[in-house]
């Protein structure tokens, strides 16, 4: 029995190995692009869901107080970075803002004069509050509270608490 010489298939094997390594590298590049795109869509989905929830809350509060213009209708919360080193990811910022809005939901429908007089109470309600998000602790502090006509706006800062 005769065995064919290996030199005959050497170029074919090298070409096959090159083709196989190209396929592996190409699939790795494709998966990284796909994962990045999926991550972007995930962040956008949470933005849209939060915006939708905010708009539904605004509609509900406006329906509740549509005949009385001296009541607080809208609560806006803005999260400011404490400094450039303490930047928090955008989805965590939205979750913290949503949690603070949920804490102050009791303000909607109250008279604007009562809310204006009780601002220190609402500030103490939120300041030094700890939120647990994504296995991390965040401590919130109120920078300022402004009441303009029927809109209550809060500027807060959040810092990750190291344990």
mmCIF file of N, CA and C in Angstrom, residues 15-139:
data_model
loop_
_atom_site.group_PDB
_atom_site.id
_atom_site.type_symbol
_atom_site.label_atom_id
_atom_site.label_comp_id
_atom_site.label_asym_id
_atom_site.label_seq_id
_atom_site.Cartn_x
_atom_site.Cartn_y
_atom_site.Cartn_z
ATOM 1 N N UNK A 15 -3.736 26.958 3.274
ATOM 2 C CA UNK A 15 -4.868 27.782 2.826
ATOM 3 C C UNK A 15 -6.083 27.559 3.726
ATOM 4 N N UNK A 16 -6.340 26.323 4.089
ATOM 5 C CA UNK A 16 -7.463 26.013 4.975
ATOM 6 C C UNK A 16 -7.269 26.644 6.353
ATOM 7 N N UNK A 17 -6.058 26.583 6.892
ATOM 8 C CA UNK A 17 -5.761 27.212 8.180
ATOM 9 C C UNK A 17 -5.938 28.714 8.127
ATOM 10 N N UNK A 18 -5.517 29.346 7.034
ATOM 11 C CA UNK A 18 -5.690 30.792 6.865
ATOM 12 C C UNK A 18 -7.167 31.152 6.775
ATOM 13 N N UNK A 19 -7.920 30.341 6.037
ATOM 14 C CA UNK A 19 -9.356 30.569 5.910
ATOM 15 C C UNK A 19 -10.047 30.422 7.269
ATOM 16 N N UNK A 20 -9.682 29.414 8.015
ATOM 17 C CA UNK A 20 -10.281 29.172 9.326
ATOM 18 C C UNK A 20 -9.944 30.293 10.308
ATOM 19 N N UNK A 21 -8.703 30.750 10.342
ATOM 20 C CA UNK A 21 -8.340 31.854 11.251
ATOM 21 C C UNK A 21 -9.036 33.151 10.839
ATOM 22 N N UNK A 22 -9.203 33.376 9.545
ATOM 23 C CA UNK A 22 -9.946 34.557 9.088
ATOM 24 C C UNK A 22 -11.402 34.507 9.520
ATOM 25 N N UNK A 23 -11.997 33.326 9.463
ATOM 26 C CA UNK A 23 -13.390 33.182 9.898
ATOM 27 C C UNK A 23 -13.520 33.438 11.395
ATOM 28 N N UNK A 24 -12.580 32.958 12.185
ATOM 29 C CA UNK A 24 -12.633 33.169 13.635
ATOM 30 C C UNK A 24 -12.460 34.647 13.968
ATOM 31 N N UNK A 25 -11.496 35.292 13.347
ATOM 32 C CA UNK A 25 -11.269 36.726 13.601
ATOM 33 C C UNK A 25 -12.462 37.544 13.134
ATOM 34 N N UNK A 26 -13.007 37.213 11.984
ATOM 35 C CA UNK A 26 -14.176 37.937 11.462
ATOM 36 C C UNK A 26 -15.387 37.799 12.369
ATOM 37 N N UNK A 27 -15.615 36.593 12.881
ATOM 38 C CA UNK A 27 -16.758 36.399 13.771
ATOM 39 C C UNK A 27 -16.554 37.137 15.091
ATOM 40 N N UNK A 28 -15.310 37.211 15.583
ATOM 41 C CA UNK A 28 -15.043 37.957 16.820
ATOM 42 C C UNK A 28 -15.308 39.447 16.620
ATOM 43 N N UNK A 29 -14.895 39.995 15.489
ATOM 44 C CA UNK A 29 -15.145 41.413 15.190
ATOM 45 C C UNK A 29 -16.646 41.658 15.058
ATOM 46 N N UNK A 30 -17.331 40.759 14.354
ATOM 47 C CA UNK A 30 -18.774 40.905 14.192
ATOM 48 C C UNK A 30 -19.489 40.880 15.543
ATOM 49 N N UNK A 31 -19.109 39.969 16.429
ATOM 50 C CA UNK A 31 -19.756 39.880 17.742
ATOM 51 C C UNK A 31 -19.482 41.108 18.597
ATOM 52 N N UNK A 32 -18.285 41.667 18.501
ATOM 53 C CA UNK A 32 -18.005 42.873 19.286
ATOM 54 C C UNK A 32 -18.842 44.043 18.792
ATOM 55 N N UNK A 33 -18.987 44.175 17.482
ATOM 56 C CA UNK A 33 -19.839 45.245 16.932
ATOM 57 C C UNK A 33 -21.295 45.015 17.326
ATOM 58 N N UNK A 34 -21.744 43.773 17.238
ATOM 59 C CA UNK A 34 -23.122 43.436 17.607
ATOM 60 C C UNK A 34 -23.383 43.736 19.084
ATOM 61 N N UNK A 35 -22.449 43.389 19.968
ATOM 62 C CA UNK A 35 -22.612 43.629 21.396
ATOM 63 C C UNK A 35 -22.644 45.120 21.699
ATOM 64 N N UNK A 36 -21.800 45.895 21.035
ATOM 65 C CA UNK A 36 -21.787 47.349 21.235
ATOM 66 C C UNK A 36 -23.125 47.954 20.806
ATOM 67 N N UNK A 37 -23.638 47.522 19.657
ATOM 68 C CA UNK A 37 -24.923 48.025 19.174
ATOM 69 C C UNK A 37 -26.051 47.642 20.125
ATOM 70 N N UNK A 38 -26.009 46.426 20.629
ATOM 71 C CA UNK A 38 -27.028 45.974 21.578
ATOM 72 C C UNK A 38 -26.986 46.791 22.855
ATOM 73 N N UNK A 39 -25.794 47.105 23.333
ATOM 74 C CA UNK A 39 -25.643 47.924 24.536
ATOM 75 C C UNK A 39 -26.220 49.319 24.314
ATOM 76 N N UNK A 40 -25.954 49.917 23.158
ATOM 77 C CA UNK A 40 -26.511 51.233 22.836
ATOM 78 C C UNK A 40 -28.040 51.185 22.819
ATOM 79 N N UNK A 41 -28.599 50.144 22.232
ATOM 80 C CA UNK A 41 -30.056 50.012 22.191
ATOM 81 C C UNK A 41 -30.640 49.840 23.588
ATOM 82 N N UNK A 42 -29.937 49.126 24.450
ATOM 83 C CA UNK A 42 -30.381 48.926 25.829
ATOM 84 C C UNK A 42 -30.452 50.263 26.565
ATOM 85 N N UNK A 43 -29.438 51.095 26.396
ATOM 86 C CA UNK A 43 -29.427 52.409 27.047
ATOM 87 C C UNK A 43 -30.550 53.272 26.489
ATOM 88 N N UNK A 44 -30.741 53.246 25.170
ATOM 89 C CA UNK A 44 -31.814 54.028 24.565
ATOM 90 C C UNK A 44 -33.183 53.556 25.035
ATOM 91 N N UNK A 45 -33.359 52.252 25.172
ATOM 92 C CA UNK A 45 -34.631 51.712 25.647
ATOM 93 C C UNK A 45 -34.952 52.243 27.031
ATOM 94 N N UNK A 46 -33.972 52.241 27.928
ATOM 95 C CA UNK A 46 -34.222 52.738 29.278
ATOM 96 C C UNK A 46 -34.490 54.236 29.271
ATOM 97 N N UNK A 47 -33.853 54.983 28.392
ATOM 98 C CA UNK A 47 -34.144 56.419 28.277
ATOM 99 C C UNK A 47 -35.587 56.628 27.841
ATOM 100 N N UNK A 48 -36.007 55.889 26.819
ATOM 101 C CA UNK A 48 -37.362 56.046 26.296
ATOM 102 C C UNK A 48 -38.393 55.599 27.322
ATOM 103 N N UNK A 49 -38.128 54.495 28.014
ATOM 104 C CA UNK A 49 -39.072 54.040 29.042
ATOM 105 C C UNK A 49 -39.195 55.053 30.176
ATOM 106 N N UNK A 50 -38.068 55.639 30.590
ATOM 107 C CA UNK A 50 -38.104 56.645 31.655
ATOM 108 C C UNK A 50 -38.842 57.895 31.184
ATOM 109 N N UNK A 51 -38.577 58.306 29.949
ATOM 110 C CA UNK A 51 -39.261 59.478 29.409
ATOM 111 C C UNK A 51 -40.762 59.227 29.301
ATOM 112 N N UNK A 52 -41.133 58.010 28.884
ATOM 113 C CA UNK A 52 -42.540 57.643 28.796
ATOM 114 C C UNK A 52 -43.195 57.690 30.172
ATOM 115 N N UNK A 53 -42.512 57.144 31.175
ATOM 116 C CA UNK A 53 -43.054 57.158 32.541
ATOM 117 C C UNK A 53 -43.201 58.589 33.053
ATOM 118 N N UNK A 54 -42.205 59.435 32.768
ATOM 119 C CA UNK A 54 -42.287 60.834 33.189
ATOM 120 C C UNK A 54 -43.477 61.533 32.542
ATOM 121 N N UNK A 55 -43.677 61.281 31.255
ATOM 122 C CA UNK A 55 -44.795 61.911 30.562
ATOM 123 C C UNK A 55 -46.141 61.408 31.084
ATOM 124 N N UNK A 56 -46.225 60.113 31.381
ATOM 125 C CA UNK A 56 -47.465 59.582 31.961
ATOM 126 C C UNK A 56 -47.722 60.195 33.338
ATOM 127 N N UNK A 57 -46.666 60.352 34.135
ATOM 128 C CA UNK A 57 -46.821 60.985 35.452
ATOM 129 C C UNK A 57 -47.260 62.436 35.308
ATOM 130 N N UNK A 58 -46.659 63.137 34.339
ATOM 131 C CA UNK A 58 -47.042 64.529 34.098
ATOM 132 C C UNK A 58 -48.505 64.634 33.681
ATOM 133 N N UNK A 59 -48.944 63.740 32.817
ATOM 134 C CA UNK A 59 -50.344 63.761 32.373
ATOM 135 C C UNK A 59 -51.276 63.493 33.551
ATOM 136 N N UNK A 60 -50.915 62.515 34.376
ATOM 137 C CA UNK A 60 -51.760 62.194 35.538
ATOM 138 C C UNK A 60 -51.824 63.364 36.509
ATOM 139 N N UNK A 61 -50.684 64.011 36.770
ATOM 140 C CA UNK A 61 -50.693 65.136 37.702
ATOM 141 C C UNK A 61 -51.410 66.342 37.111
ATOM 142 N N UNK A 62 -51.288 66.556 35.811
ATOM 143 C CA UNK A 62 -51.995 67.676 35.185
ATOM 144 C C UNK A 62 -53.500 67.435 35.164
ATOM 145 N N UNK A 63 -53.920 66.190 34.956
ATOM 146 C CA UNK A 63 -55.345 65.882 35.012
ATOM 147 C C UNK A 63 -55.888 66.100 36.421
ATOM 148 N N UNK A 64 -55.055 65.760 37.410
ATOM 149 C CA UNK A 64 -55.472 65.893 38.802
ATOM 150 C C UNK A 64 -55.634 67.358 39.200
ATOM 151 N N UNK A 65 -54.817 68.220 38.638
ATOM 152 C CA UNK A 65 -54.811 69.621 39.054
ATOM 153 C C UNK A 65 -55.127 70.583 37.911
ATOM 154 N N UNK A 66 -55.864 70.145 36.910
ATOM 155 C CA UNK A 66 -56.086 71.004 35.741
ATOM 156 C C UNK A 66 -56.955 72.223 36.040
ATOM 157 N N UNK A 67 -57.808 72.152 37.038
ATOM 158 C CA UNK A 67 -58.678 73.286 37.343
ATOM 159 C C UNK A 67 -58.103 74.226 38.387
ATOM 160 N N UNK A 68 -56.999 73.873 38.984
ATOM 161 C CA UNK A 68 -56.424 74.693 40.037
ATOM 162 C C UNK A 68 -54.969 74.985 39.704
ATOM 163 N N UNK A 69 -54.661 76.238 39.414
ATOM 164 C CA UNK A 69 -53.320 76.601 38.977
ATOM 165 C C UNK A 69 -52.368 76.909 40.132
ATOM 166 N N UNK A 70 -52.818 76.845 41.372
ATOM 167 C CA UNK A 70 -51.930 77.146 42.486
ATOM 168 C C UNK A 70 -51.340 75.881 43.109
ATOM 169 N N UNK A 71 -51.539 74.742 42.467
ATOM 170 C CA UNK A 71 -51.016 73.491 42.971
ATOM 171 C C UNK A 71 -49.768 73.086 42.188
ATOM 172 N N UNK A 72 -48.901 72.340 42.844
ATOM 173 C CA UNK A 72 -47.693 71.851 42.184
ATOM 174 C C UNK A 72 -48.090 70.728 41.227
ATOM 175 N N UNK A 73 -47.692 70.864 39.953
ATOM 176 C CA UNK A 73 -48.055 69.883 38.934
ATOM 177 C C UNK A 73 -46.902 68.989 38.508
ATOM 178 N N UNK A 74 -45.697 69.552 38.461
ATOM 179 C CA UNK A 74 -44.564 68.846 37.855
ATOM 180 C C UNK A 74 -43.374 68.880 38.804
ATOM 181 N N UNK A 75 -42.650 67.758 38.860
ATOM 182 C CA UNK A 75 -41.400 67.699 39.619
ATOM 183 C C UNK A 75 -40.286 67.345 38.633
ATOM 184 N N UNK A 76 -39.254 68.176 38.595
ATOM 185 C CA UNK A 76 -38.081 67.911 37.766
ATOM 186 C C UNK A 76 -36.884 67.700 38.679
ATOM 187 N N UNK A 77 -36.109 66.664 38.384
ATOM 188 C CA UNK A 77 -34.908 66.367 39.159
ATOM 189 C C UNK A 77 -33.730 66.323 38.200
ATOM 190 N N UNK A 78 -32.664 67.034 38.531
ATOM 191 C CA UNK A 78 -31.455 67.059 37.713
ATOM 192 C C UNK A 78 -30.288 66.605 38.585
ATOM 193 N N UNK A 79 -29.565 65.604 38.104
ATOM 194 C CA UNK A 79 -28.402 65.084 38.832
ATOM 195 C C UNK A 79 -27.147 65.733 38.269
ATOM 196 N N UNK A 80 -26.424 66.432 39.124
ATOM 197 C CA UNK A 80 -25.190 67.099 38.728
ATOM 198 C C UNK A 80 -23.993 66.290 39.219
ATOM 199 N N UNK A 81 -22.927 66.230 38.430
ATOM 200 C CA UNK A 81 -21.727 65.539 38.941
ATOM 201 C C UNK A 81 -21.059 66.383 40.014
ATOM 202 N N UNK A 82 -20.591 65.722 41.050
ATOM 203 C CA UNK A 82 -19.933 66.425 42.149
ATOM 204 C C UNK A 82 -18.619 67.039 41.675
ATOM 205 N N UNK A 83 -17.857 66.269 40.927
ATOM 206 C CA UNK A 83 -16.668 66.764 40.249
ATOM 207 C C UNK A 83 -16.403 65.856 39.057
ATOM 208 N N UNK A 84 -15.380 66.156 38.292
ATOM 209 C CA UNK A 84 -15.133 65.399 37.065
ATOM 210 C C UNK A 84 -14.709 63.965 37.334
ATOM 211 N N UNK A 85 -14.185 63.680 38.508
ATOM 212 C CA UNK A 85 -13.739 62.326 38.818
ATOM 213 C C UNK A 85 -14.905 61.404 39.170
ATOM 214 N N UNK A 86 -16.025 61.960 39.635
ATOM 215 C CA UNK A 86 -17.153 61.158 40.101
ATOM 216 C C UNK A 86 -18.271 61.071 39.059
ATOM 217 N N UNK A 87 -17.935 60.836 37.805
ATOM 218 C CA UNK A 87 -18.958 60.720 36.777
ATOM 219 C C UNK A 87 -19.684 59.384 36.933
ATOM 220 N N UNK A 88 -21.005 59.441 36.876
ATOM 221 C CA UNK A 88 -21.853 58.269 37.039
ATOM 222 C C UNK A 88 -22.461 57.958 35.680
ATOM 223 N N UNK A 89 -22.622 56.679 35.368
ATOM 224 C CA UNK A 89 -23.170 56.306 34.066
ATOM 225 C C UNK A 89 -24.600 56.830 33.921
ATOM 226 N N UNK A 90 -24.981 56.996 32.675
ATOM 227 C CA UNK A 90 -26.248 57.657 32.374
ATOM 228 C C UNK A 90 -27.461 56.874 32.864
ATOM 229 N N UNK A 91 -27.428 55.554 32.767
ATOM 230 C CA UNK A 91 -28.583 54.780 33.216
ATOM 231 C C UNK A 91 -28.744 54.836 34.731
ATOM 232 N N UNK A 92 -27.631 54.883 35.471
ATOM 233 C CA UNK A 92 -27.709 55.010 36.928
ATOM 234 C C UNK A 92 -28.206 56.406 37.299
ATOM 235 N N UNK A 93 -27.784 57.425 36.551
ATOM 236 C CA UNK A 93 -28.282 58.785 36.797
ATOM 237 C C UNK A 93 -29.796 58.826 36.663
ATOM 238 N N UNK A 94 -30.317 58.218 35.610
ATOM 239 C CA UNK A 94 -31.770 58.219 35.388
ATOM 240 C C UNK A 94 -32.494 57.464 36.495
ATOM 241 N N UNK A 95 -31.911 56.370 36.962
ATOM 242 C CA UNK A 95 -32.550 55.612 38.045
ATOM 243 C C UNK A 95 -32.569 56.411 39.341
ATOM 244 N N UNK A 96 -31.489 57.110 39.641
ATOM 245 C CA UNK A 96 -31.451 57.935 40.853
ATOM 246 C C UNK A 96 -32.466 59.062 40.740
ATOM 247 N N UNK A 97 -32.521 59.728 39.578
ATOM 248 C CA UNK A 97 -33.501 60.800 39.383
ATOM 249 C C UNK A 97 -34.925 60.267 39.536
ATOM 250 N N UNK A 98 -35.192 59.082 38.992
ATOM 251 C CA UNK A 98 -36.520 58.478 39.122
ATOM 252 C C UNK A 98 -36.867 58.136 40.560
ATOM 253 N N UNK A 99 -35.883 57.642 41.318
ATOM 254 C CA UNK A 99 -36.132 57.320 42.723
ATOM 255 C C UNK A 99 -36.422 58.571 43.545
ATOM 256 N N UNK A 100 -35.689 59.656 43.264
ATOM 257 C CA UNK A 100 -35.936 60.912 43.988
ATOM 258 C C UNK A 100 -37.309 61.463 43.625
ATOM 259 N N UNK A 101 -37.696 61.346 42.341
ATOM 260 C CA UNK A 101 -39.034 61.784 41.934
ATOM 261 C C UNK A 101 -40.109 60.982 42.660
ATOM 262 N N UNK A 102 -39.866 59.689 42.803
ATOM 263 C CA UNK A 102 -40.833 58.841 43.505
ATOM 264 C C UNK A 102 -40.948 59.243 44.974
ATOM 265 N N UNK A 103 -39.816 59.646 45.584
ATOM 266 C CA UNK A 103 -39.848 60.110 46.974
ATOM 267 C C UNK A 103 -40.697 61.378 47.115
ATOM 268 N N UNK A 104 -40.650 62.226 46.106
ATOM 269 C CA UNK A 104 -41.356 63.514 46.187
ATOM 270 C C UNK A 104 -42.720 63.498 45.499
ATOM 271 N N UNK A 105 -43.218 62.326 45.179
ATOM 272 C CA UNK A 105 -44.514 62.238 44.507
ATOM 273 C C UNK A 105 -45.641 62.813 45.365
ATOM 274 N N UNK A 106 -45.452 62.818 46.675
ATOM 275 C CA UNK A 106 -46.480 63.348 47.570
ATOM 276 C C UNK A 106 -46.644 64.859 47.434
ATOM 277 N N UNK A 107 -45.688 65.522 46.801
ATOM 278 C CA UNK A 107 -45.757 66.976 46.627
ATOM 279 C C UNK A 107 -46.774 67.348 45.549
ATOM 280 N N UNK A 108 -46.951 66.486 44.565
ATOM 281 C CA UNK A 108 -47.866 66.788 43.461
ATOM 282 C C UNK A 108 -49.288 66.907 43.997
ATOM 283 N N UNK A 109 -49.922 68.001 43.659
ATOM 284 C CA UNK A 109 -51.287 68.256 44.099
ATOM 285 C C UNK A 109 -51.377 69.107 45.344
ATOM 286 N N UNK A 110 -50.241 69.419 45.979
ATOM 287 C CA UNK A 110 -50.271 70.283 47.157
ATOM 288 C C UNK A 110 -50.173 71.743 46.720
ATOM 289 N N UNK A 111 -50.622 72.615 47.591
ATOM 290 C CA UNK A 111 -50.569 74.041 47.277
ATOM 291 C C UNK A 111 -49.129 74.515 47.203
ATOM 292 N N UNK A 112 -48.868 75.393 46.249
ATOM 293 C CA UNK A 112 -47.508 75.883 46.024
ATOM 294 C C UNK A 112 -46.979 76.638 47.238
ATOM 295 N N UNK A 113 -47.835 77.341 47.959
ATOM 296 C CA UNK A 113 -47.374 78.077 49.142
ATOM 297 C C UNK A 113 -46.937 77.122 50.254
ATOM 298 N N UNK A 114 -47.668 76.016 50.414
ATOM 299 C CA UNK A 114 -47.287 75.021 51.417
ATOM 300 C C UNK A 114 -45.941 74.383 51.065
ATOM 301 N N UNK A 115 -45.743 74.072 49.786
ATOM 302 C CA UNK A 115 -44.491 73.465 49.340
ATOM 303 C C UNK A 115 -43.350 74.456 49.511
ATOM 304 N N UNK A 116 -43.587 75.708 49.200
ATOM 305 C CA UNK A 116 -42.541 76.728 49.344
ATOM 306 C C UNK A 116 -42.129 76.879 50.809
ATOM 307 N N UNK A 117 -43.092 76.845 51.714
ATOM 308 C CA UNK A 117 -42.777 76.976 53.132
ATOM 309 C C UNK A 117 -42.127 75.713 53.705
ATOM 310 N N UNK A 118 -42.352 74.566 53.070
ATOM 311 C CA UNK A 118 -41.832 73.296 53.584
ATOM 312 C C UNK A 118 -40.586 72.809 52.846
ATOM 313 N N UNK A 119 -39.902 73.673 52.141
ATOM 314 C CA UNK A 119 -38.724 73.245 51.378
ATOM 315 C C UNK A 119 -37.643 72.609 52.247
ATOM 316 N N UNK A 120 -37.355 73.110 53.459
ATOM 317 C CA UNK A 120 -36.346 72.426 54.286
ATOM 318 C C UNK A 120 -36.745 70.990 54.637
ATOM 319 N N UNK A 121 -38.035 70.753 54.791
ATOM 320 C CA UNK A 121 -38.507 69.400 55.072
ATOM 321 C C UNK A 121 -38.206 68.469 53.906
ATOM 322 N N UNK A 122 -38.500 68.922 52.703
ATOM 323 C CA UNK A 122 -38.238 68.091 51.523
ATOM 324 C C UNK A 122 -36.741 67.912 51.303
ATOM 325 N N UNK A 123 -35.969 68.923 51.638
ATOM 326 C CA UNK A 123 -34.519 68.807 51.510
ATOM 327 C C UNK A 123 -33.982 67.750 52.477
ATOM 328 N N UNK A 124 -34.468 67.755 53.720
ATOM 329 C CA UNK A 124 -34.042 66.757 54.695
ATOM 330 C C UNK A 124 -34.524 65.356 54.326
ATOM 331 N N UNK A 125 -35.655 65.281 53.609
ATOM 332 C CA UNK A 125 -36.198 63.998 53.179
ATOM 333 C C UNK A 125 -35.257 63.302 52.201
ATOM 334 N N UNK A 126 -34.566 64.080 51.387
ATOM 335 C CA UNK A 126 -33.719 63.506 50.335
ATOM 336 C C UNK A 126 -32.239 63.495 50.705
ATOM 337 N N UNK A 127 -31.760 64.500 51.424
ATOM 338 C CA UNK A 127 -30.337 64.601 51.730
ATOM 339 C C UNK A 127 -29.871 63.409 52.566
ATOM 340 N N UNK A 128 -28.688 62.907 52.248
ATOM 341 C CA UNK A 128 -28.052 61.759 52.904
ATOM 342 C C UNK A 128 -28.856 60.468 52.744
ATOM 343 N N UNK A 129 -29.704 60.415 51.760
ATOM 344 C CA UNK A 129 -30.470 59.202 51.453
ATOM 345 C C UNK A 129 -29.562 58.261 50.662
ATOM 346 N N UNK A 130 -29.590 56.986 50.962
ATOM 347 C CA UNK A 130 -28.749 56.004 50.283
ATOM 348 C C UNK A 130 -29.606 55.160 49.355
ATOM 349 N N UNK A 131 -29.177 55.055 48.109
ATOM 350 C CA UNK A 131 -29.862 54.238 47.115
ATOM 351 C C UNK A 131 -28.939 53.099 46.699
ATOM 352 N N UNK A 132 -29.478 51.883 46.595
ATOM 353 C CA UNK A 132 -28.711 50.711 46.173
ATOM 354 C C UNK A 132 -29.056 50.413 44.716
ATOM 355 N N UNK A 133 -28.100 50.641 43.819
ATOM 356 C CA UNK A 133 -28.308 50.389 42.401
ATOM 357 C C UNK A 133 -27.126 49.610 41.854
ATOM 358 N N UNK A 134 -27.404 48.506 41.196
ATOM 359 C CA UNK A 134 -26.371 47.683 40.555
ATOM 360 C C UNK A 134 -25.274 47.291 41.542
ATOM 361 N N UNK A 135 -25.657 46.854 42.710
ATOM 362 C CA UNK A 135 -24.741 46.389 43.766
ATOM 363 C C UNK A 135 -23.799 47.480 44.260
ATOM 364 N N UNK A 136 -24.204 48.719 44.149
ATOM 365 C CA UNK A 136 -23.403 49.836 44.658
ATOM 366 C C UNK A 136 -24.315 50.752 45.458
ATOM 367 N N UNK A 137 -23.719 51.455 46.421
ATOM 368 C CA UNK A 137 -24.469 52.408 47.237
ATOM 369 C C UNK A 137 -24.177 53.815 46.739
ATOM 370 N N UNK A 138 -25.223 54.615 46.617
ATOM 371 C CA UNK A 138 -25.082 56.004 46.203
ATOM 372 C C UNK A 138 -25.747 56.899 47.247
ATOM 373 N N UNK A 139 -25.028 57.912 47.695
ATOM 374 C CA UNK A 139 -25.548 58.854 48.678
ATOM 375 C C UNK A 139 -25.912 60.135 47.935
#
